[in-house]
Coordinates of C-alpha atoms in Angstrom, one line a residue:
Chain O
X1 CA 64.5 82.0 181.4
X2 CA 62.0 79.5 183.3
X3 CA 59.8 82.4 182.9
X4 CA 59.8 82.9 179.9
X5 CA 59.4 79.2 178.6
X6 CA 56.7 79.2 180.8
X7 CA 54.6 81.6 178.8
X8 CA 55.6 80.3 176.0
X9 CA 54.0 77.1 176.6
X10 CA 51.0 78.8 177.8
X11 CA 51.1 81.0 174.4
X12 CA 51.3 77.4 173.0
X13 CA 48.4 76.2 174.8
X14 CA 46.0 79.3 173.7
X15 CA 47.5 79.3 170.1
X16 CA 45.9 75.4 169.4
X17 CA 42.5 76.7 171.5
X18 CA 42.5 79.6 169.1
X19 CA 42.9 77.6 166.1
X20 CA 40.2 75.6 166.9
X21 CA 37.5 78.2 167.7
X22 CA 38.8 80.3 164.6
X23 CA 37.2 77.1 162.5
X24 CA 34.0 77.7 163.8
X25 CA 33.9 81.4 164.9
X26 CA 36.1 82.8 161.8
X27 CA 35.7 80.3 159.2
X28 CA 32.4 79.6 160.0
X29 CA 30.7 82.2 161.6
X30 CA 29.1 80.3 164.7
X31 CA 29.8 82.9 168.1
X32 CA 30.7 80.2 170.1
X33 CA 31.4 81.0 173.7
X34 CA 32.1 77.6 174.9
X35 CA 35.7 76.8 173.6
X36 CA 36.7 76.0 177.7
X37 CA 34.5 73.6 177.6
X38 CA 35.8 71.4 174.9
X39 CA 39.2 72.6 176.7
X40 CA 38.1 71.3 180.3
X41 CA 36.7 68.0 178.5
X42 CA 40.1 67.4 177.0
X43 CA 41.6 68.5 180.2
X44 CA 40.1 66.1 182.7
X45 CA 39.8 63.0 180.4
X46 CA 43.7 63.6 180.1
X47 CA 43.9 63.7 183.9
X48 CA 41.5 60.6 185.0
X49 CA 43.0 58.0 182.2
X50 CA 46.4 59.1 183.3
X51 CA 46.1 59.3 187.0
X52 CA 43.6 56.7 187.6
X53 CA 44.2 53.8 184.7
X54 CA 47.4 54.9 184.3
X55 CA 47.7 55.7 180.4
X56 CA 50.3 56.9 178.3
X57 CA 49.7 60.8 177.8
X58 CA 49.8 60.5 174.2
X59 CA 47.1 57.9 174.4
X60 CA 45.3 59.8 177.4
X61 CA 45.4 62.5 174.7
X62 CA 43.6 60.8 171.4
X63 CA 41.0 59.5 174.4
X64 CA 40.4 63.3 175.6
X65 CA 40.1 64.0 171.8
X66 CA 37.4 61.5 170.7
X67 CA 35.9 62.1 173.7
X68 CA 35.6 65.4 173.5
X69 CA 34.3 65.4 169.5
X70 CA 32.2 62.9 171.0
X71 CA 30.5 65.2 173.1
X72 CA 30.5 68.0 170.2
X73 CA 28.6 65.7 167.6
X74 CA 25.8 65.4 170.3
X75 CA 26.0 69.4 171.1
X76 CA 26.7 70.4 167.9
X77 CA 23.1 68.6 166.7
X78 CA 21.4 70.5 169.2
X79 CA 23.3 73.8 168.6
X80 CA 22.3 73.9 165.0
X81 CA 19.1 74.4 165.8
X82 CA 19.7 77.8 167.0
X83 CA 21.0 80.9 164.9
X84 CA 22.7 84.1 165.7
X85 CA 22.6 85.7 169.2
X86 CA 20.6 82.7 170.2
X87 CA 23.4 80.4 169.3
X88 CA 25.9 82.1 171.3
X89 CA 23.7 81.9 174.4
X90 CA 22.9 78.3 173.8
X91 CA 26.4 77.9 173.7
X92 CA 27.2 79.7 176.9
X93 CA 24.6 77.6 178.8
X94 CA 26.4 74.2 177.3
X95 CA 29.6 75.7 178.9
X96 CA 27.9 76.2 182.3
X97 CA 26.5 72.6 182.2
X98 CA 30.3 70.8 181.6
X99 CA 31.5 73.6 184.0
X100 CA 28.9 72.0 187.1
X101 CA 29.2 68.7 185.9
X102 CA 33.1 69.4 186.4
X103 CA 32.0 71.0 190.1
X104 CA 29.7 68.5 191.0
X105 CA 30.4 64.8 189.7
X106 CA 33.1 64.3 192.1
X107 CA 33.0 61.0 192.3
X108 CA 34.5 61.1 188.9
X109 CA 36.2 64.7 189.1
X110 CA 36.9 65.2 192.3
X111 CA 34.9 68.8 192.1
X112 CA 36.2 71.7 193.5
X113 CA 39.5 69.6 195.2
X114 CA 40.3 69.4 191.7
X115 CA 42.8 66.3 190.4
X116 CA 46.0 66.7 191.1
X117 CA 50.1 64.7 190.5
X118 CA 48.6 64.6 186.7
X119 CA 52.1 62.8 185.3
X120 CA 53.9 64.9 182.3
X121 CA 54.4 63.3 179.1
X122 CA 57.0 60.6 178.2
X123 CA 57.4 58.7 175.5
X124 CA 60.3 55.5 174.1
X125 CA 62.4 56.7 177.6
X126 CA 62.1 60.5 176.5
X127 CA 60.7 62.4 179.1
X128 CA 59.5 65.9 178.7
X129 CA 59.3 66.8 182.6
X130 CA 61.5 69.7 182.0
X131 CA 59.6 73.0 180.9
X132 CA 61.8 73.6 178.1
X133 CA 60.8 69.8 176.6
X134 CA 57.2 70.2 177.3
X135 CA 57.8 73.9 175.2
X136 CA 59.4 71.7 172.0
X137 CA 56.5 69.1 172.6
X138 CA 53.7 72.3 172.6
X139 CA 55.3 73.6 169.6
X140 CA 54.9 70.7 167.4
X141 CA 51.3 70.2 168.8
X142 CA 50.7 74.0 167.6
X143 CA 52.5 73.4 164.2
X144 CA 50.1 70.0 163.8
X145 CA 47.0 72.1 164.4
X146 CA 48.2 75.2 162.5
X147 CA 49.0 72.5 159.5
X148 CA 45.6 70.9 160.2
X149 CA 43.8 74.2 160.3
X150 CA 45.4 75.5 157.1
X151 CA 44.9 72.5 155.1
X152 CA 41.1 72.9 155.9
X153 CA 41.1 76.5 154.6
X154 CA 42.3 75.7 152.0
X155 CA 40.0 73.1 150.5
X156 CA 36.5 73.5 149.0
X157 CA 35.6 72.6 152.5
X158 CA 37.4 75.9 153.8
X159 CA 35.5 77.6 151.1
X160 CA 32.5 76.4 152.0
X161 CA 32.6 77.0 155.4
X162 CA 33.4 81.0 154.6
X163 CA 30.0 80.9 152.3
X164 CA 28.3 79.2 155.4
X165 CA 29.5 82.0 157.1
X166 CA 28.1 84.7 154.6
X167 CA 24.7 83.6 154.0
X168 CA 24.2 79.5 155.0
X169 CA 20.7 79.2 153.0
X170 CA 22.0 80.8 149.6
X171 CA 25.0 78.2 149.7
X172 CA 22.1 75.7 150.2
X173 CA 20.6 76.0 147.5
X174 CA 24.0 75.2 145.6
X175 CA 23.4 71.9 146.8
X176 CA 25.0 71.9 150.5
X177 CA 24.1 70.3 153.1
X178 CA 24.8 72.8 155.8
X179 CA 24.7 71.1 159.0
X180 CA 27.2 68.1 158.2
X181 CA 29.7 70.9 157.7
X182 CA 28.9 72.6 161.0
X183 CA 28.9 69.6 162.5
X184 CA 31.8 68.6 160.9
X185 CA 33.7 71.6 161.7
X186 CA 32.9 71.5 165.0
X187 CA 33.5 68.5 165.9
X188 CA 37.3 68.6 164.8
X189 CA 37.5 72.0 166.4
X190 CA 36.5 70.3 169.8
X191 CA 39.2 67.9 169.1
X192 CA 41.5 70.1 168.6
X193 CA 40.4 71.6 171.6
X194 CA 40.8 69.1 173.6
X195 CA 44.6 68.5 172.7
X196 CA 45.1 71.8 174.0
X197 CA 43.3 70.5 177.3
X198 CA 45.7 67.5 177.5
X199 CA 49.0 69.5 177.3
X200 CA 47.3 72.3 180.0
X201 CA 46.4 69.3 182.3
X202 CA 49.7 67.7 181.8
X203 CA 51.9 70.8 182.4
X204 CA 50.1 72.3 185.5
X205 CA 49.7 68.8 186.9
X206 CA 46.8 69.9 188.4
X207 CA 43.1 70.9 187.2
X208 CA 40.3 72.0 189.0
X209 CA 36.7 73.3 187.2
X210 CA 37.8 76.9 187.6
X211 CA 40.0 77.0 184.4
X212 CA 37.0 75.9 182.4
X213 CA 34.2 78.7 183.5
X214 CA 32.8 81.2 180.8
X215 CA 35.0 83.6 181.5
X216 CA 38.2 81.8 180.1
X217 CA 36.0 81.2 176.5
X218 CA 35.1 84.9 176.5
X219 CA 39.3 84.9 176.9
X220 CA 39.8 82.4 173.9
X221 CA 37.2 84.1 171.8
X222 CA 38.7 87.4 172.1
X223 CA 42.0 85.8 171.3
X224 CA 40.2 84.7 168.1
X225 CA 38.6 88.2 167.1
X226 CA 42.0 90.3 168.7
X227 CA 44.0 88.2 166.0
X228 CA 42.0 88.2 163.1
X229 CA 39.1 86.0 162.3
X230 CA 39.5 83.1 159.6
X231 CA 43.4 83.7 160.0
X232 CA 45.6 81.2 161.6
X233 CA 48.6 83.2 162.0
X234 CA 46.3 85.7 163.4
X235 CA 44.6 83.3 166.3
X236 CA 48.8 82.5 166.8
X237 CA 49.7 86.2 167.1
X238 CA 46.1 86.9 169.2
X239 CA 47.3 84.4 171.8
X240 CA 51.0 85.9 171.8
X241 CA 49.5 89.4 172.1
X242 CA 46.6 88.3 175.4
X243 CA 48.3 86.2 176.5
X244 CA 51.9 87.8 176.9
X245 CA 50.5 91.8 177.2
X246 CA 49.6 91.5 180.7
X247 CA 52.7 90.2 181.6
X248 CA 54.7 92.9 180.0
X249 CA 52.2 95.3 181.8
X250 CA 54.3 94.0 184.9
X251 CA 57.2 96.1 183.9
X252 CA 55.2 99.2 183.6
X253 CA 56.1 101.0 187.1
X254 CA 52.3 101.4 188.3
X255 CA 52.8 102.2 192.2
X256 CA 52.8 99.1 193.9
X257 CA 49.3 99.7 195.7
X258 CA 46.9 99.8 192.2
X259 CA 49.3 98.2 189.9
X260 CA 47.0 94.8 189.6
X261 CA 44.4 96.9 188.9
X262 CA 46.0 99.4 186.7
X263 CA 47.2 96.3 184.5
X264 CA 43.9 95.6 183.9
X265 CA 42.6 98.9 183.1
X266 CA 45.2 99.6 180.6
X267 CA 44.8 95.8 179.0
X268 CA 41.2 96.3 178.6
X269 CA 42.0 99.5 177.3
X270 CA 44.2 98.4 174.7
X271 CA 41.7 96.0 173.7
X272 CA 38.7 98.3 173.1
X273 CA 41.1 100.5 171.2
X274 CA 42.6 98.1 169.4
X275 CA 38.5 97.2 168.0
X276 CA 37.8 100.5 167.5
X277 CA 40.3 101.3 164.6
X278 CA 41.1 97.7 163.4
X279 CA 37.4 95.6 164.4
X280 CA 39.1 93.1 162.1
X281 CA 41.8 91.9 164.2
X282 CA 45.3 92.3 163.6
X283 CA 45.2 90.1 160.9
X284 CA 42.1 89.5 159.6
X285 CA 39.5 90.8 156.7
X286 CA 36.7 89.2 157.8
X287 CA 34.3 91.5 160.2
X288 CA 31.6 89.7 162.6
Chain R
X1 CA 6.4 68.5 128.9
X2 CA 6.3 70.4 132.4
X3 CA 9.3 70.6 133.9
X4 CA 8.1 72.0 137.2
X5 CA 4.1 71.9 138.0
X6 CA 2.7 73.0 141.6
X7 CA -0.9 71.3 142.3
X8 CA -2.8 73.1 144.7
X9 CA 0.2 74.8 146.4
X10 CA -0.5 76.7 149.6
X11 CA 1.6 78.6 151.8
X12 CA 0.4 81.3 154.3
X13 CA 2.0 83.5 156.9
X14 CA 0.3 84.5 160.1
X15 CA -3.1 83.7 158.5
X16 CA -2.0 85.4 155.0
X17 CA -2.4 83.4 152.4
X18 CA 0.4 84.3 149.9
X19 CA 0.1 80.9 147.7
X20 CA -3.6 80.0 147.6
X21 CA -4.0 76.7 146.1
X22 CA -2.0 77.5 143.1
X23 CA -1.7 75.4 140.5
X24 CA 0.9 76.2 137.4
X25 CA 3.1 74.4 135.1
X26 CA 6.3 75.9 133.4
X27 CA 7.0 73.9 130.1
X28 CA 10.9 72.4 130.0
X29 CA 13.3 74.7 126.9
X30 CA 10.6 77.8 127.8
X31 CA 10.9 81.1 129.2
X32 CA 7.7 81.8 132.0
X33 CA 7.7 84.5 133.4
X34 CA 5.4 85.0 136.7
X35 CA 4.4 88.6 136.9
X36 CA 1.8 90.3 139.5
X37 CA 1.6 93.6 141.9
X38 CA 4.0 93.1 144.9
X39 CA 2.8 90.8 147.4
X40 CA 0.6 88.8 144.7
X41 CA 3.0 86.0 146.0
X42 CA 5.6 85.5 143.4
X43 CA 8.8 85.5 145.2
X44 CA 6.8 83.3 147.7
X45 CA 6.3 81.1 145.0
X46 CA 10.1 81.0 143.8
X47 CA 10.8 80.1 147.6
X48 CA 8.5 77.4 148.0
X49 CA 10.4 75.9 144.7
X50 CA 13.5 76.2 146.0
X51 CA 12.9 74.7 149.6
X52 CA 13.7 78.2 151.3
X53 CA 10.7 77.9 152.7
X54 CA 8.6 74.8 154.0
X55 CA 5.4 74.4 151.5
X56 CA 1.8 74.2 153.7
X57 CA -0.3 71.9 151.4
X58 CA -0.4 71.1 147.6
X59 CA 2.6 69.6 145.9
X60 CA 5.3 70.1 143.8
X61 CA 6.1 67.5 140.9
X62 CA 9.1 67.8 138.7
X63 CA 9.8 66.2 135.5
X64 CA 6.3 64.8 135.4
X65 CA 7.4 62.1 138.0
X66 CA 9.0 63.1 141.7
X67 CA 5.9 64.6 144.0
X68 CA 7.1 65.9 146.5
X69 CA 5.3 67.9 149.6
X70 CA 8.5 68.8 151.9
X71 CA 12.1 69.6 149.9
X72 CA 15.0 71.0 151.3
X73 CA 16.9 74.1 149.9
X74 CA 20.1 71.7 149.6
X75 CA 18.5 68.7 147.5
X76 CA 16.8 71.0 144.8
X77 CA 20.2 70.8 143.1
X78 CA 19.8 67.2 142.1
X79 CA 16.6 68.1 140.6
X80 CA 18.7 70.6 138.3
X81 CA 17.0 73.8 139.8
X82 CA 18.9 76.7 140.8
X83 CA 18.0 80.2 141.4
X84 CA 18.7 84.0 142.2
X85 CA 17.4 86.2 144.7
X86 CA 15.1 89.3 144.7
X87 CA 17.3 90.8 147.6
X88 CA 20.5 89.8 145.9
X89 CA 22.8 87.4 148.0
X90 CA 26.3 86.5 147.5
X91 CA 29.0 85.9 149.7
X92 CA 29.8 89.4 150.9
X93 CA 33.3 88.8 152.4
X94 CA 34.3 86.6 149.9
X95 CA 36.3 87.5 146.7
X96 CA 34.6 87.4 143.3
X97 CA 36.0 84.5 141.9
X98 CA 35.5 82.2 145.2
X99 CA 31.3 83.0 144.6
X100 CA 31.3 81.2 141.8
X101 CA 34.2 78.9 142.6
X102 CA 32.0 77.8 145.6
X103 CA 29.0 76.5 143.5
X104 CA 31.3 74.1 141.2
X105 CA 33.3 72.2 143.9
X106 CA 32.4 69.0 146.2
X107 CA 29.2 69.3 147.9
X108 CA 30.2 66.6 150.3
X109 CA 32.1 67.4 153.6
X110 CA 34.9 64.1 153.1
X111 CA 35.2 65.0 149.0
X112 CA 35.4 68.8 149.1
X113 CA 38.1 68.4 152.7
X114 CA 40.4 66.6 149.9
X115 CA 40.0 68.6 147.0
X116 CA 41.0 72.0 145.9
X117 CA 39.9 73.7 142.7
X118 CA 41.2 72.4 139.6
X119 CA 42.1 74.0 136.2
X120 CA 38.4 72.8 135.1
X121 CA 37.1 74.8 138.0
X122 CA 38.8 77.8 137.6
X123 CA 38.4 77.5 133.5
X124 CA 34.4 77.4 133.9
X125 CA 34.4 80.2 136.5
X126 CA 36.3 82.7 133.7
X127 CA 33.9 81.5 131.2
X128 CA 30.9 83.1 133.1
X129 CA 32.6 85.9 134.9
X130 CA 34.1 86.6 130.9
X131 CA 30.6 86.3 130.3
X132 CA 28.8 88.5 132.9
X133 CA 32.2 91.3 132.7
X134 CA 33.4 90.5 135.9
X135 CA 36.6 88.6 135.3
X136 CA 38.7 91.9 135.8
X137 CA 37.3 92.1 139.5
X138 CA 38.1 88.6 140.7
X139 CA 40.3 89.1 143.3
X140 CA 37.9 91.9 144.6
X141 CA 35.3 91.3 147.7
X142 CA 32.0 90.9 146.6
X143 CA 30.8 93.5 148.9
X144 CA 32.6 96.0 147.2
X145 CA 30.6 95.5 143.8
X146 CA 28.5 97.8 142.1
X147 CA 24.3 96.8 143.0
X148 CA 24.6 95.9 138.9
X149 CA 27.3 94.0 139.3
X150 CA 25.9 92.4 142.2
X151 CA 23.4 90.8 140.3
X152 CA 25.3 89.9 137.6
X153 CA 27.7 88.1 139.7
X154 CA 24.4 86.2 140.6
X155 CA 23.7 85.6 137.4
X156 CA 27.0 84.2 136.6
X157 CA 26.9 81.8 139.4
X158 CA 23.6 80.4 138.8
X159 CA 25.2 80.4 134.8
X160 CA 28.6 77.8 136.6
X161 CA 26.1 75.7 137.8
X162 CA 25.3 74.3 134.9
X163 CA 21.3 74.0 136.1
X164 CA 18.5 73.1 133.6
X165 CA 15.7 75.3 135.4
X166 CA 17.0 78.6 136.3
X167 CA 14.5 80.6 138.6
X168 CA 15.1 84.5 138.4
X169 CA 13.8 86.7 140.8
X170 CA 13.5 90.3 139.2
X171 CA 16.9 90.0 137.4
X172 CA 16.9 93.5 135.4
X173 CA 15.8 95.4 138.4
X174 CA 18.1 98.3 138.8
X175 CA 20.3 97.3 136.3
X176 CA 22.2 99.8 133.9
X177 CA 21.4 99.5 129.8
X178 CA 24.4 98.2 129.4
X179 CA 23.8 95.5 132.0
X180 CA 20.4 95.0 131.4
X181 CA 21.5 93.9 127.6
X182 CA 23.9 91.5 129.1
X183 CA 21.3 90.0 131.3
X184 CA 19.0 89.8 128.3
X185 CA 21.0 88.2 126.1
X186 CA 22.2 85.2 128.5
X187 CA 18.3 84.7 129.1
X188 CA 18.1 84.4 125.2
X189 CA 21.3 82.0 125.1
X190 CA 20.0 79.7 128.2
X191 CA 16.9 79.4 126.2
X192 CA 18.8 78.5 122.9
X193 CA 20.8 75.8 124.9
X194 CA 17.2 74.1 125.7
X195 CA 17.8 75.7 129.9
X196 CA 14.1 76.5 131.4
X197 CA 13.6 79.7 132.5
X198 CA 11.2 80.6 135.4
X199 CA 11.2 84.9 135.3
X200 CA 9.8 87.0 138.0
X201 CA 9.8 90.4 137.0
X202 CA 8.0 94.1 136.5
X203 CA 9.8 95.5 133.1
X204 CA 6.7 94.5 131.1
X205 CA 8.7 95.4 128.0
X206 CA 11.6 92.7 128.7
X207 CA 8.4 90.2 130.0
X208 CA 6.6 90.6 126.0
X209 CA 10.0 90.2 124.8
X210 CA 11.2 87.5 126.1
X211 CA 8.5 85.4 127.1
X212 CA 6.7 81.7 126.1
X213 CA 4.2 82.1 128.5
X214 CA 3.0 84.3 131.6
X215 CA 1.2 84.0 134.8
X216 CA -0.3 86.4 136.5
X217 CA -0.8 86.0 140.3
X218 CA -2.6 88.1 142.4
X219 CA -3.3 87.9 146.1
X220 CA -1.9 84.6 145.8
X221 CA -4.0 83.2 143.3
X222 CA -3.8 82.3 139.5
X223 CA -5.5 85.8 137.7
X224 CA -4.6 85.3 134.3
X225 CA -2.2 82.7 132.4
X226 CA -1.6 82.6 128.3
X227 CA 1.0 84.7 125.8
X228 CA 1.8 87.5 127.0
X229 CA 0.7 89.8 124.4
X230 CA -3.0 88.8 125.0
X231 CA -2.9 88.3 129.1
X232 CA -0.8 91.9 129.8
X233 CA -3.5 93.7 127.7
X234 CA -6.6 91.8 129.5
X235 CA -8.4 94.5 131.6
X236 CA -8.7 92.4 134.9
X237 CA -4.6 91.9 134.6
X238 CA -4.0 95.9 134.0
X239 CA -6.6 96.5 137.0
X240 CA -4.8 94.1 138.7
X241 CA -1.1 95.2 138.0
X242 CA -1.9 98.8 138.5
X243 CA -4.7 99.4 140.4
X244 CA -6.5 101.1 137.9

């Protein structure tokens, strides 16, 4: 049972990150490969307020969150600058940069030691040190952001963002100014983000700048497209499906001696099928 | 009264110059059409107008008072300009009824995050997809449509927009009779309702039909201007048009 409240919250965890990027990969159409970063922002904001000024994790939280949208209103003016392919590598570089400044600033982050005895939430007396609180606390954080996410598509802003997405200088000319959505968008995505950074940091208890490399926002973003992009309950389902299929490739009965490796032949496998005959993602209609 | 003049407009790509220093007025409650071979610069000029490109020299000056040199796609809206496109572009993965649904909401990011369509919204976006015979495939994906219906779902969005300059860029092209007639006879209604209509297009029949007055541009430059009947049978324009 510990085990499996454990992925649970880690299905939480992925669930808010793929929320956020679906605003701005699904919704909007920006390939943005830098979702850890927003993630690792969140994540060691979370960590310093709490283990060095001694904050509340609900306030270490909103901090990480402004913070982190902080950082994306900067990036995202820069970012907008760039379209297409060119976009997605300017994004990859921004997630190197927070990576080495993660690796490198250790007066501040401690680099590759990493920061750990991060304290778990607690709140009025209630504490949610046990695994099966932090789960209920997760779950409302992922019904706030799924609530959040949905409310946004379905505005005129949602709308709007899905025009962006189809052809930004035609939905110009009707009289939008592009980049404040963009920016807009992006900037609650990286708060969003960065909640998901704050529970991480807070249920590990321990972060270092490996978590937040480009490899775990290639993860997020194919949790995005696997699920369906510009669906919510597709990014939910996405991180259920990555996050718990190589765990239930454990069970498979590889022989003992290739069966890491075999788990992640088959899981990549099952992936490029699983784009070959549904590119859209299990629940999504839109197609990059 | 000109509702839109250039002075001197110039735009050139890569040493091209596909608006050289042109100079042109379309009067407001008319129907101009701009007509020349391809690459005589029309379309240029429609983009230059409509801020999809950035303008080299000369200026634009609407409603006989705002000059302006530099305009951004998003702010010719409050100028009461809207257009179509030559290579027709909706929003593909959208359905029918959210392409025009798109261009009659907020346009700012706080006002349109708080507001969903209304019943005026949805009322004015069957009026023109009534209008244009595309109310029956509102639920469907643009992309699916028909390359007529394609452009008449253009027409009904620039039509929900309410706009009192309307630039079309070759709106009959490829168009069925059928279509074509409906096309035609919104261009004659706009004109009735006092709407200003700026019409690049090849179908010289439509062009005598429907037309105040006519440019004709060629390499950039300002060939011929006047009624149409006497500029499309001048021999410079015919040599012009058809390399004859």
């Amino acid at each position: 049972m510990p085990y499996v409240i454990h992925l649970l919250i880690m299905v939480s965890i992925y669930s808010i990150l793929a929320l956020s990027l679906n605003l701005v990969v699904g919704f909007t159409g920006l390939v943005f490969v830098a979702a850890a970063a927003f993630f690792g922002i969140g994540a060691y904001v979370t960590a310093i307020v709490m283990t060095s000024f001694g904050f509340n994790f609900f306030l270490a939280c909103i901090v990480g969150a402004l913070f982190s949208a902080l950082i994306a209103f900067a990036i995202g003016a820069v970012l907008s600058k760039f379209r297409g392919d060119y976009y997605t590598l300017a994004s990859v570089g921004f997630n190197i940069i927070i990576y080495s400044v993660f690796l490198n600033w250790q007066t501040v982050t401690r680099g590759p030691l990493g920061i750990p005895g991060i304290p778990r939430p607690s709140i009025f007396g209630l504490s949610f040190s046990d695994n099966f609180s932090f789960l209920i606390l997760a779950s409302l954080l992922v019904i706030l952001v799924f609530l959040a996410c949905r409310f946004i598509e379905q505005s005129s802003f949602g709308r709007v963002l899905r025009a962006i997405r189809e052809d930004e200088k035609a939905v110009s000319v009707f009289g939008y100014e592009v980049l404040y959505f963009k920016l807009a968008t992006f900037v609650v995505a990286a708060a969003f983000s960065a909640f998901a950074g704050s529970l991480y940091a807070s249920y590990i208890t321990f972060i270092d700048p490996s978590t937040f490399f480009v490899n775990e926002s290639i993860f997020i973003l194919a949790v995005v497209i696997l699920g369906g992009l510009a669906s919510n309950r597709g990014a939910v389902l996405g991180a259920a499906v990555l996050v718990l299929l190589p765990e239930a490739l454990r069970f498979v009965g590889f022989p003992p001696d290739i069966a890491a490796q075999m788990r992640q032949v088959v899981y990549g496998l099952l992936l490029v099928i699983l784009m070959m005959y549904r590119p859209q993602g299990l629940m999504g209609e839109y197609k990059l | 009264m000109p509702i839109i003049e250039t002075k001197h407009l110039y735009k050139h790509f890569d040493g091209v110059r596909a608006v050289d220093h042109l100079s042109v007025a379309f009067e407001k409650g008319q129907i101009t059409s701009v007509v020349g071979p391809n690459g005589s610069g029309k379309s240029t000029l429609v983009n230059l107008l409509t801020g999809m490109i950035p303008v080299d020299g000369g200026e634009i000056v609407v409603a006989g008072s705002v000059r302006f040199t530099k305009i951004k796609s998003h702010e010719v809206k409050d100028y009461g300009i809207t257009r179509t496109f030559q290579d027709v572009r909706l929003f593909e993965q959208m359905p029918v009824l959210d392409n025009v649904l798109v261009v009659l909401t907020e346009r700012g990011v706080f006002a349109s995050l708080f507001e969903k369509h209304s019943p005026y919204h949805l009322e004015k976006a069957e009026e023109v997809l009534r209008r244009v015979g595309l109310w029956g495939k509102r639920h469907e994906l643009a992309l699916g449509l028909s390359y007529g219906q394609r452009k008449l779902l253009e027409i009904a969005r620039v039509l929900a927009t309410d706009a009192d300059t309307i630039l079309l860029d070759e709106p009959f092209a490829g168009l069925f009779p059928e279509m074509l007639k409906v096309v035609v006879d919104i261009c004659k209604e706009l004109k009735v309702k006092g709407k200003t209509l700026i019409l690049i297009e090849h179908n010289m029949d439509l062009i005598r039909e429907l037309s105040d007055h006519i440019y004709v541009l060629d390499a950039g430059k300002l060939l011929a201007e006047g009624k149409p009947q006497s500029v499309l049978a001048r021999r410079d324009v015919i040599e012009a048009y058809l390399g004859e």
